[in-house]
Tab-separated table of C-alpha atoms and ligand atoms in Angstrom:
chain	number	residue	atom	x	y	z
A	1	MET	CA	0.078	-0.030	0.108
A	2	SER	CA	1.002	3.452	-0.124
A	3	ASP	CA	3.449	5.088	2.191
A	4	CYS	CA	1.958	8.567	2.253
A	5	VAL	CA	1.047	8.996	5.627
A	6	PHE	CA	-2.340	11.228	4.829
A	7	CYS	CA	-3.286	8.566	2.161
A	8	ARG	CA	-3.204	6.182	5.134
A	9	ILE	CA	-4.956	8.234	6.964
A	10	VAL	CA	-7.664	8.767	4.434
A	11	ALA	CA	-7.534	5.039	4.118
A	12	GLY	CA	-8.180	4.676	7.856
A	13	GLN	CA	-5.040	2.779	8.086
A	14	ILE	CA	-3.797	4.960	10.694
A	15	PRO	CA	-5.635	6.604	13.315
A	16	SER	CA	-6.347	10.073	12.864
A	17	THR	CA	-8.830	12.657	15.013
A	18	ARG	CA	-11.507	13.804	12.088
A	19	VAL	CA	-13.840	17.040	12.238
A	20	TYR	CA	-14.728	17.358	8.559
A	21	GLU	CA	-15.439	14.926	5.624
A	22	ASP	CA	-16.760	15.328	2.177
A	23	GLU	CA	-16.522	13.576	-1.241
A	24	GLU	CA	-13.200	15.450	-1.899
A	25	VAL	CA	-11.706	16.512	1.306
A	26	LEU	CA	-10.903	15.276	4.946
A	27	GLY	CA	-10.113	17.647	7.931
A	28	PHE	CA	-8.333	16.220	11.094
A	29	MET	CA	-6.559	17.519	13.530
A	30	ASP	CA	-2.667	18.283	13.197
A	31	ILE	CA	-0.868	15.681	15.641
A	32	GLY	CA	1.621	18.660	15.823
A	33	HIS	CA	-0.862	21.153	17.453
A	34	VAL	CA	0.424	24.569	17.567
A	35	ASN	CA	-2.860	25.858	19.655
A	36	PRO	CA	-5.793	24.056	20.399
A	37	GLY	CA	-7.895	23.832	16.999
A	38	HIS	CA	-5.339	23.581	15.242
A	39	VAL	CA	-7.034	21.491	11.944
A	40	LEU	CA	-5.408	20.073	8.613
A	41	VAL	CA	-7.720	20.308	5.810
A	42	ALA	CA	-6.241	17.483	2.996
A	43	VAL	CA	-7.509	16.367	-0.123
A	44	LYS	CA	-8.634	12.731	-0.250
A	45	LYS	CA	-7.150	11.680	-3.505
A	46	HIS	CA	-3.327	11.685	-3.488
A	47	ALA	CA	-2.286	15.124	-4.775
A	48	GLU	CA	1.534	16.292	-3.935
A	49	ASN	CA	1.131	19.874	-3.918
A	50	LEU	CA	-0.917	23.049	-4.903
A	51	TYR	CA	0.269	22.376	-8.662
A	52	ALA	CA	-1.264	18.969	-8.766
A	53	LEU	CA	-4.731	19.588	-7.382
A	54	GLU	CA	-7.721	19.528	-10.045
A	55	GLU	CA	-9.934	22.430	-9.951
A	56	PRO	CA	-12.604	20.447	-8.082
A	57	GLN	CA	-10.249	19.160	-5.526
A	58	ALA	CA	-9.446	23.135	-5.070
A	59	ALA	CA	-13.164	23.991	-4.984
A	60	ALA	CA	-13.780	21.804	-1.948
A	61	VAL	CA	-10.674	22.622	-0.141
A	62	ALA	CA	-12.223	26.305	-0.117
A	63	ARG	CA	-15.378	25.278	0.612
A	64	ALA	CA	-14.295	22.519	3.228
A	65	SER	CA	-11.703	25.302	4.832
A	66	VAL	CA	-14.302	28.394	5.212
A	67	ARG	CA	-16.654	25.895	7.103
A	68	ILE	CA	-14.072	24.416	9.480
A	69	ALA	CA	-12.684	27.651	9.962
A	70	ARG	CA	-16.151	29.073	11.290
A	71	ALA	CA	-16.224	26.087	13.397
A	72	ILE	CA	-12.771	26.828	14.931
A	73	ARG	CA	-13.937	30.509	15.602
A	74	GLU	CA	-17.193	29.290	17.417
A	75	ALA	CA	-15.328	26.920	19.464
A	76	PHE	CA	-12.096	28.329	20.637
A	77	SER	CA	-12.879	32.100	20.009
A	78	PRO	CA	-9.315	32.802	18.549
A	79	ALA	CA	-7.872	35.871	18.340
A	80	GLY	CA	-6.767	35.436	14.820
A	81	LEU	CA	-6.636	32.708	12.689
A	82	SER	CA	-3.609	31.545	10.195
A	83	VAL	CA	-4.042	29.903	6.960
A	84	TYR	CA	-0.562	28.056	6.180
A	85	GLN	CA	-0.234	25.927	3.273
A	86	ALA	CA	3.167	25.010	1.952
A	87	ASN	CA	4.575	23.242	-1.438
A	88	GLY	CA	7.757	21.941	-1.565
A	89	LYS	CA	10.619	21.920	0.919
A	90	PRO	CA	12.058	25.391	0.686
A	91	ALA	CA	8.537	26.694	1.617
A	92	GLY	CA	8.316	24.226	4.654
A	93	GLN	CA	6.648	21.239	3.331
A	94	THR	CA	6.926	17.965	5.396
A	95	VAL	CA	4.358	15.990	4.420
A	96	PHE	CA	4.130	15.957	0.329
A	97	HIS	CA	0.325	15.157	0.448
A	98	TYR	CA	-1.575	18.714	-0.203
A	99	HIS	CA	-3.043	20.093	2.736
A	100	LEU	CA	-3.654	23.543	4.079
A	101	HIS	CA	-3.668	24.268	8.146
A	102	LEU	CA	-5.756	26.334	9.733
A	103	VAL	CA	-4.367	27.580	13.287
A	104	PRO	CA	-5.920	29.496	15.614
A	105	ARG	CA	-3.845	32.222	16.742
A	106	HIS	CA	-3.368	34.360	20.128
A	107	GLU	CA	-1.279	37.074	20.897
A	108	GLY	CA	2.264	35.993	21.926
A	109	ASP	CA	1.745	32.261	21.100
A	110	GLY	CA	5.353	31.940	19.426
A	111	MET	CA	4.127	31.142	15.513
A	112	GLN	CA	6.302	33.280	13.668
A	113	LEU	CA	6.848	33.542	9.761
A	114	THR	CA	10.149	35.824	8.747
A	115	TRP	CA	8.810	37.897	5.699
A	116	PRO	CA	11.588	39.633	4.432
A	117	VAL	CA	9.616	42.718	2.435
A	118	LYS	CA	12.137	43.790	-1.010
A	119	ASN	CA	9.716	46.602	-2.178
A	120	PRO	CA	10.977	46.494	-5.783
A	121	PRO	CA	10.114	49.389	-7.849
A	122	ARG	CA	7.026	49.281	-9.845
A	123	GLU	CA	8.665	48.809	-12.986
A	124	LYS	CA	9.962	45.481	-11.704
A	125	LEU	CA	6.503	44.553	-10.564
A	126	GLU	CA	5.041	45.039	-13.609
A	127	GLU	CA	8.118	42.843	-15.287
A	128	TYR	CA	6.970	39.809	-13.044
A	129	ALA	CA	3.439	40.551	-13.378
A	130	ALA	CA	4.006	40.145	-17.315
A	131	ARG	CA	5.666	36.998	-16.600
A	132	ILE	CA	2.685	35.564	-15.183
A	133	VAL	CA	-0.102	37.180	-16.970
A	134	GLU	CA	1.633	35.253	-20.334
A	135	ARG	CA	1.242	31.876	-18.735
A	136	LEU	CA	-2.325	32.332	-17.624
A	137	GLN	CA	-3.247	33.513	-20.809
A	138	ALA	CA	-1.432	30.722	-22.544
A	139	ALA	CA	-3.369	28.052	-20.212
A	140	ARG	CA	-6.673	29.564	-20.610
A	141	PRO	CA	-9.479	27.073	-21.315
A	142	GLN	CA	-10.384	27.646	-24.942
A	143	GLY	CA	-14.003	27.863	-26.368
B	1	5GP	P1	3.693	20.694	6.778
B	1	5GP	O1	4.892	21.386	6.950
B	1	5GP	O2	3.702	19.597	5.602
B	1	5GP	O3	2.558	21.813	5.916
B	1	5GP	O4	2.564	20.025	7.646
B	1	5GP	C1	2.707	18.764	7.573
B	1	5GP	C2	1.559	18.674	9.216
B	1	5GP	O5	1.338	17.252	9.551
B	1	5GP	C3	2.883	18.636	10.383
B	1	5GP	O6	2.249	20.264	11.113
B	1	5GP	C4	2.220	17.794	11.227
B	1	5GP	O7	2.276	17.997	12.477
B	1	5GP	C5	1.603	16.995	10.705
B	1	5GP	N1	1.360	15.506	10.318
B	1	5GP	C6	2.630	14.864	10.420
B	1	5GP	N2	1.925	13.324	10.052
B	1	5GP	C7	0.571	13.327	10.782
B	1	5GP	C8	0.181	12.123	11.341
B	1	5GP	O8	0.525	11.090	11.250
B	1	5GP	N3	-1.182	12.587	11.705
B	1	5GP	C9	-1.550	13.719	11.838
B	1	5GP	N4	-2.917	14.117	12.297
B	1	5GP	N5	-0.864	14.832	11.714
B	1	5GP	C10	0.329	14.772	11.169
B	2	ZN	ZN1	-0.947	10.606	-0.316
């Protein structure tokens, strides 16, 4: 069988504490648990990362995340909520099966993301944007 830990969780081959399930998505408690109420929202069908998601999976993850986030807010009344999602090792991904984190947040909870802003000039932003827009236009569905 699969050696992917989240595939094994989806299949019920290893235990998890589940909070949400639909056709495409499983929501379960993160075993590492940064703050009470920390939930992982994972696709059921294996996809390594964001790039590999099929659009119905992406839509289902977004819908489930909103529902679960509201339930977390009601259950734990956190001061804030972080949505964290890593693709690739340099981005911090450790389980290579698509998932996002819903992390309830509190002042001084110690969770940190260093964000080294560069503030490039507008021309640079225009140049970067053009590179992305070109690919988006090439990828636009026909018809
Ligand atoms: P990543 O860094 O890939 O975004 O996060 C992977 C997360 O999966 C970590 O926060 C880790 O605590 C969680 N995790 C890893 N193995 C298991 C497991 O077997 N069960 C559960 N519930 N969470 C896991
Ligand atoms: Zn998997």
